[in-house]
Amino acid sequence: MNLKETDSRYIANTYARFPVELVCGKGSLVYDTDGKEYIDMGSGIGVTAFGIADDGWQAAVTGQLGRLQHMSNLYYTEPCVKLAELLCEKTGMKKVFFCNSGAEANEGMIKTARKYAAEHKGAEYFTVVTLVNSFHGRTITTLAATGQDHYHELFQPLTPGFVHAPANDLEAVKNAALENKAAGIMIECIQGEGGVIALEKDFVQGLAAFCKEEDILLMVDEVQTGNGRTGELYAYMNYGVQPDIVSTAKGIGGGLPLGAVLFGEKTEFTLGAGDHGSTFGGNPVCCAGAYSILSRIDGELLKEVKEKSEYVFSALEGTPGVESVSGMGLMIGIKTLKPAGDVVRACMEKGVLCLTAKDKVRLLPALNIPTELLQKAVEIIKESV
Ligand SMILES: *Cc1c(COP(=O)(O)O)cnc(C)c1O
């Protein structure tokens, strides 16, 4: 049997794969079994922040791999502590909990909000308000948080305690929070899976003010938008707000599984010994790699992300076949006249790997994609739309 047949026989049918087997790569280039070269404009859904087999990341990972690949959280290990310190220094947040994925980070964030609200207001304050069209993960609880009904249908009953309110409608979100005794309000500053749609600045600032007034936690899901993706270290930094709690994953590990919950002043002491945990959380190899990634997301890199972003927007806006371009930084959605799936297949034929999000073509290239490759990919996208 070839790989495709073996896959369909033994791998659960949860993914609709493209008919291509990728074997290796370097930076923003990746190769299939026939040796065909592709420009990677998806970076494993925003995961390989500095591209494939990045030298600095690889050295950090392999160095740690040869020393200590795992120890339980019963003992101290240096990589996770150094990473937590760097995260706090770069964000002003106070403490970090490490886990392994976006959904797990959101679960940690939700548990914290419930405990905080129970302690400060009473056990009946457990609801988390999230936005319509949001995406927060695939576990039973983060599915409940996700504001898209089609993800819910087959998996009832979901965890209670979530209500969804329309994005950019401040009054509706406030009412939902007050009527439901909310513990927190959870947002993606740019809805990623929902179609790369940035929230309005006034709305996010209004939410932050309301949360502060009512002592409701502002919870920001930075799983996709975080770690330099939008041209700031975290997307909330584009909005001039200070969240009470932040979740992140995807790009932070540079390609290895890592998630994190960042606690602000209000929540730094909420979780105590025994309240939460994760066997693999803070794994030294993942954290050593992540340190290498995070330490290189500096002002200069972020400036380059913004410049590359401006280039992509100006190159694509007004192109025949393109209705609109949305997003921020190197998190870009393209609404095309043709179905997005057709455009992605045409790009793949021509050697460019793109993603979709709802009805859009989605681009999440490596933050350090070389300009020539970005230009080449954009030309092929323009031909394909
Ligand atoms: C991808 C994503 C998640 C889920 O992350 P996993 O690592 O797949 O669990 C949660 N929230 C947002 C905004 C995401 O983009």
Short mmCIF file of N, CA, C and O and ligand atoms in Angstrom, two decimals, residues 100-104 106 135-138 188 193 221 223-224 249-250, ligand 1:
data_model
loop_
_atom_site.label_atom_id
_atom_site.label_comp_id
_atom_site.label_asym_id
_atom_site.label_seq_id
_atom_site.Cartn_x
_atom_site.Cartn_y
_atom_site.Cartn_z
N ASN A 100 0.34 22.15 26.70
CA ASN A 100 0.81 21.57 25.44
C ASN A 100 0.06 21.99 24.18
O ASN A 100 0.42 21.58 23.10
N SER A 101 -1.02 22.72 24.33
CA SER A 101 -1.81 23.07 23.15
C SER A 101 -2.67 24.28 23.44
O SER A 101 -2.79 24.71 24.60
N GLY A 102 -3.28 24.78 22.38
CA GLY A 102 -4.16 25.94 22.53
C GLY A 102 -5.38 25.63 23.36
O GLY A 102 -5.76 26.40 24.25
N ALA A 103 -6.01 24.49 23.06
CA ALA A 103 -7.21 24.13 23.82
C ALA A 103 -6.89 23.98 25.30
O ALA A 103 -7.65 24.42 26.17
N GLU A 104 -5.75 23.37 25.58
CA GLU A 104 -5.37 23.16 26.98
C GLU A 104 -5.07 24.49 27.67
O GLU A 104 -5.39 24.67 28.85
N ASN A 106 -6.51 27.30 26.89
CA ASN A 106 -7.82 27.92 27.14
C ASN A 106 -8.53 27.26 28.31
O ASN A 106 -9.20 27.94 29.09
N PHE A 135 -13.31 30.91 17.75
CA PHE A 135 -12.83 29.52 17.83
C PHE A 135 -11.87 29.42 19.01
O PHE A 135 -10.90 30.18 19.09
N HIS A 136 -12.15 28.49 19.91
CA HIS A 136 -11.29 28.37 21.10
C HIS A 136 -10.77 26.96 21.34
O HIS A 136 -10.07 26.74 22.34
N GLY A 137 -11.08 26.00 20.47
CA GLY A 137 -10.50 24.67 20.63
C GLY A 137 -11.51 23.56 20.47
O GLY A 137 -12.69 23.81 20.20
N ARG A 138 -11.05 22.32 20.64
CA ARG A 138 -11.83 21.13 20.29
C ARG A 138 -12.22 20.26 21.48
O ARG A 138 -12.84 19.21 21.29
N GLU A 188 -10.77 36.56 20.85
CA GLU A 188 -9.60 36.57 19.97
C GLU A 188 -9.59 37.97 19.37
O GLU A 188 -10.60 38.39 18.79
N GLU A 193 -9.85 31.23 12.82
CA GLU A 193 -10.65 30.21 12.13
C GLU A 193 -11.94 30.82 11.60
O GLU A 193 -12.51 30.35 10.62
N ASP A 221 -7.52 35.13 24.01
CA ASP A 221 -7.01 33.91 23.37
C ASP A 221 -6.04 34.34 22.27
O ASP A 221 -6.44 34.82 21.21
N VAL A 223 -3.81 32.26 20.91
CA VAL A 223 -3.23 31.00 20.41
C VAL A 223 -2.71 31.18 18.98
O VAL A 223 -1.59 30.79 18.67
N GLN A 224 -3.53 31.83 18.15
CA GLN A 224 -3.11 32.03 16.75
C GLN A 224 -2.48 33.40 16.54
O GLN A 224 -1.55 33.55 15.75
N ALA A 249 -0.32 29.49 22.25
CA ALA A 249 0.23 28.17 21.88
C ALA A 249 0.81 28.33 20.46
O ALA A 249 1.59 29.25 20.23
N LYS A 250 0.40 27.49 19.53
CA LYS A 250 0.85 27.52 18.14
C LYS A 250 2.31 28.01 17.97
O LYS A 250 3.22 27.24 18.20
C1 LIG B 1 -5.77 26.77 16.99
C2 LIG B 1 -6.55 27.54 18.00
C3 LIG B 1 -6.96 26.96 19.21
C4 LIG B 1 -6.75 25.49 19.51
O1 LIG B 1 -5.40 25.18 19.59
P1 LIG B 1 -4.96 23.61 19.63
O2 LIG B 1 -3.49 23.69 19.84
O3 LIG B 1 -5.35 23.03 18.31
O4 LIG B 1 -5.67 22.99 20.76
C5 LIG B 1 -7.58 27.76 20.14
N1 LIG B 1 -7.82 29.06 19.90
C6 LIG B 1 -7.46 29.65 18.75
C7 LIG B 1 -7.72 31.11 18.55
C8 LIG B 1 -6.82 28.91 17.75
O5 LIG B 1 -6.49 29.50 16.60
#
